[in-house]
């Protein structure tokens, strides 16, 4: 009798799981369809309509379900209020940790916090991504931002470790991010204090000075460096900034045949010269980062 009851319970549980699977798939597909509609409206400039669509979806969905989390994410994307968007993204990242949108939402919270000067809050979000989504979409960029913030706060050990994670996770195709990570990691390789060489090594250097100097590596002169001031999803935005910079006398160009479209200034034979140019640009209130220039 007991065995029969257990068998019956297992059968019911299996039946419920079987029935729930199509519902879960339909819910995920419904969420994807909602976000696609919201995204289209936002891209068309109709942010009010996009927000109304997301609000309407929230009224007919049950809080705590994946479908509700998708609608929250869509509303955050549609919002023109940074504070409201951040709150919705935060809710998705906390209340719906198993949602396919959780990592994206967490990264957006970090971006919002960083943009308003909450460095500690931004860093905590980025570090959370590296812990909870070690193979995720945003882990390389999150580790980069967390590492940069740590270095700027004087936390060299944590910063360098995070930048190492970024260098390990960054895609080979993401040249821009690889350049940014490499530039920040140079700070990890600098000696903390200059040390005087021992007497024997000084003598050896003096003796060696009579020998002919070694030629520089043949591959290095082929490299060029630029100062990248922005990257845009839309080419017209990149071209608009390029036009403004050209009017100010900068040797600027737009790089890329598809998004992101990068706005870069100059070509310099050494990183030092590019860094010097970066400094001059900063004094002119044009911020940028030094990157390895694309091939001619």
Coordinates of C-alpha atoms in Angstrom, one line a residue, residues 114-266:
X114 CA 29.9 54.4 -11.3
X115 CA 28.4 57.2 -13.4
X116 CA 27.1 59.0 -10.3
X117 CA 30.4 58.6 -8.4
X118 CA 29.5 55.7 -6.1
X119 CA 32.8 53.9 -6.6
X120 CA 32.5 51.4 -3.8
X121 CA 29.0 50.5 -4.9
X122 CA 30.0 50.0 -8.5
X123 CA 33.1 48.0 -7.5
X124 CA 31.0 45.6 -5.4
X125 CA 28.6 45.0 -8.3
X126 CA 31.4 44.3 -10.7
X127 CA 33.2 42.0 -8.2
X128 CA 29.9 40.2 -7.6
X129 CA 29.7 39.4 -11.3
X130 CA 33.2 37.9 -11.3
X131 CA 32.2 35.6 -8.4
X132 CA 28.7 34.6 -9.5
X133 CA 29.1 34.6 -13.3
X134 CA 32.8 33.6 -13.8
X135 CA 32.0 32.5 -17.4
X136 CA 29.4 35.1 -18.1
X137 CA 29.0 37.7 -20.9
X138 CA 30.2 40.6 -18.8
X139 CA 32.8 39.0 -16.6
X140 CA 35.8 40.4 -18.5
X141 CA 34.5 44.0 -18.6
X142 CA 33.3 43.8 -15.0
X143 CA 36.7 42.6 -13.8
X144 CA 38.3 45.4 -15.8
X145 CA 36.2 48.1 -14.2
X146 CA 36.6 46.6 -10.7
X147 CA 40.4 46.3 -11.2
X148 CA 40.7 49.9 -12.4
X149 CA 38.6 51.2 -9.5
X150 CA 40.7 49.1 -7.0
X151 CA 44.0 50.5 -8.5
X152 CA 42.7 54.0 -8.3
X153 CA 41.8 53.4 -4.6
X154 CA 45.3 52.2 -3.9
X155 CA 44.3 48.5 -3.6
X156 CA 47.1 47.2 -5.8
X157 CA 46.8 43.5 -4.9
X158 CA 43.1 43.3 -5.6
X159 CA 43.3 45.5 -8.7
X160 CA 46.0 43.5 -10.3
X161 CA 44.2 40.2 -9.6
X162 CA 41.0 41.5 -11.1
X163 CA 42.8 42.7 -14.2
X164 CA 44.4 39.3 -14.5
X165 CA 40.9 37.8 -14.5
X166 CA 39.9 40.4 -17.2
X167 CA 42.9 39.5 -19.4
X168 CA 42.0 35.8 -19.1
X169 CA 38.3 36.2 -19.9
X170 CA 38.4 38.9 -22.6
X171 CA 37.5 37.8 -26.1
X172 CA 40.2 37.8 -28.7
X173 CA 37.8 39.8 -30.9
X174 CA 37.3 42.5 -28.4
X175 CA 40.4 44.5 -29.3
X176 CA 39.2 47.7 -27.5
X177 CA 38.8 46.0 -24.1
X178 CA 42.1 44.1 -24.5
X179 CA 43.9 47.4 -25.1
X180 CA 42.2 48.9 -22.0
X181 CA 43.2 45.9 -19.8
X182 CA 46.7 45.9 -21.1
X183 CA 47.1 49.6 -20.4
X184 CA 45.9 49.2 -16.8
X185 CA 48.0 46.1 -16.2
X186 CA 51.1 48.1 -17.0
X187 CA 50.6 49.7 -13.5
X188 CA 50.9 46.3 -12.0
X189 CA 54.3 45.7 -13.6
X190 CA 55.8 49.0 -12.4
X191 CA 58.3 48.7 -9.5
X192 CA 57.1 50.1 -6.2
X193 CA 60.4 51.9 -5.5
X194 CA 63.6 52.4 -7.5
X195 CA 66.4 50.2 -6.2
X196 CA 70.1 50.9 -6.8
X197 CA 71.9 48.2 -8.7
X198 CA 74.7 46.3 -6.8
X199 CA 78.3 47.3 -7.4
X200 CA 79.0 44.2 -9.5
X201 CA 76.2 44.9 -11.9
X202 CA 77.4 48.5 -12.3
X203 CA 80.8 47.3 -13.2
X204 CA 79.3 44.8 -15.6
X205 CA 77.3 47.5 -17.3
X206 CA 80.4 49.7 -17.7
X207 CA 82.3 46.8 -19.2
X208 CA 79.5 45.9 -21.5
X209 CA 79.1 49.5 -22.7
X210 CA 82.1 49.0 -25.1
X211 CA 80.3 46.3 -27.0
X212 CA 78.0 47.4 -29.9
X213 CA 74.4 48.1 -28.9
X214 CA 71.8 45.4 -29.7
X215 CA 69.3 46.4 -32.4
X216 CA 65.7 46.9 -31.2
X217 CA 63.3 44.1 -32.0
X218 CA 62.1 44.3 -35.6
X219 CA 58.4 43.8 -34.8
X220 CA 58.1 46.8 -32.3
X221 CA 58.5 49.7 -34.8
X222 CA 55.6 48.3 -36.8
X223 CA 53.2 49.1 -33.9
X224 CA 51.3 52.4 -33.7
X225 CA 49.2 53.8 -30.9
X226 CA 46.2 56.1 -30.8
X227 CA 44.1 57.9 -28.3
X228 CA 40.6 56.6 -28.3
X229 CA 38.0 59.1 -27.0
X230 CA 34.7 57.1 -27.4
X231 CA 33.0 54.1 -28.8
X232 CA 29.4 54.2 -30.1
X233 CA 26.7 51.7 -31.1
X234 CA 25.6 54.0 -33.9
X235 CA 28.0 55.2 -36.6
X236 CA 26.3 58.6 -36.9
X237 CA 27.0 59.4 -33.3
X238 CA 30.7 58.5 -33.8
X239 CA 30.8 60.7 -37.0
X240 CA 29.1 63.6 -35.2
X241 CA 31.8 63.5 -32.4
X242 CA 34.5 63.1 -35.1
X243 CA 33.3 66.3 -36.8
X244 CA 33.3 68.3 -33.6
X245 CA 36.9 67.2 -32.8
X246 CA 38.1 67.9 -36.4
X247 CA 36.7 71.4 -36.0
X248 CA 38.9 71.8 -33.0
X249 CA 42.0 70.7 -35.0
X250 CA 42.4 67.1 -33.9
X251 CA 43.5 64.4 -36.4
X252 CA 40.5 62.2 -35.8
X253 CA 39.0 59.2 -37.5
X254 CA 36.1 56.7 -37.0
X255 CA 37.2 53.1 -36.9
X256 CA 35.0 50.0 -37.5
X257 CA 32.7 48.6 -40.1
X258 CA 30.1 47.6 -37.4
X259 CA 29.4 48.5 -33.8
X260 CA 31.1 49.6 -31.7
X261 CA 32.3 52.5 -33.9
X262 CA 35.5 53.9 -32.3
X263 CA 36.6 57.5 -32.4
X264 CA 40.4 57.7 -32.4
X265 CA 42.9 60.5 -32.6
X266 CA 46.4 60.4 -34.1

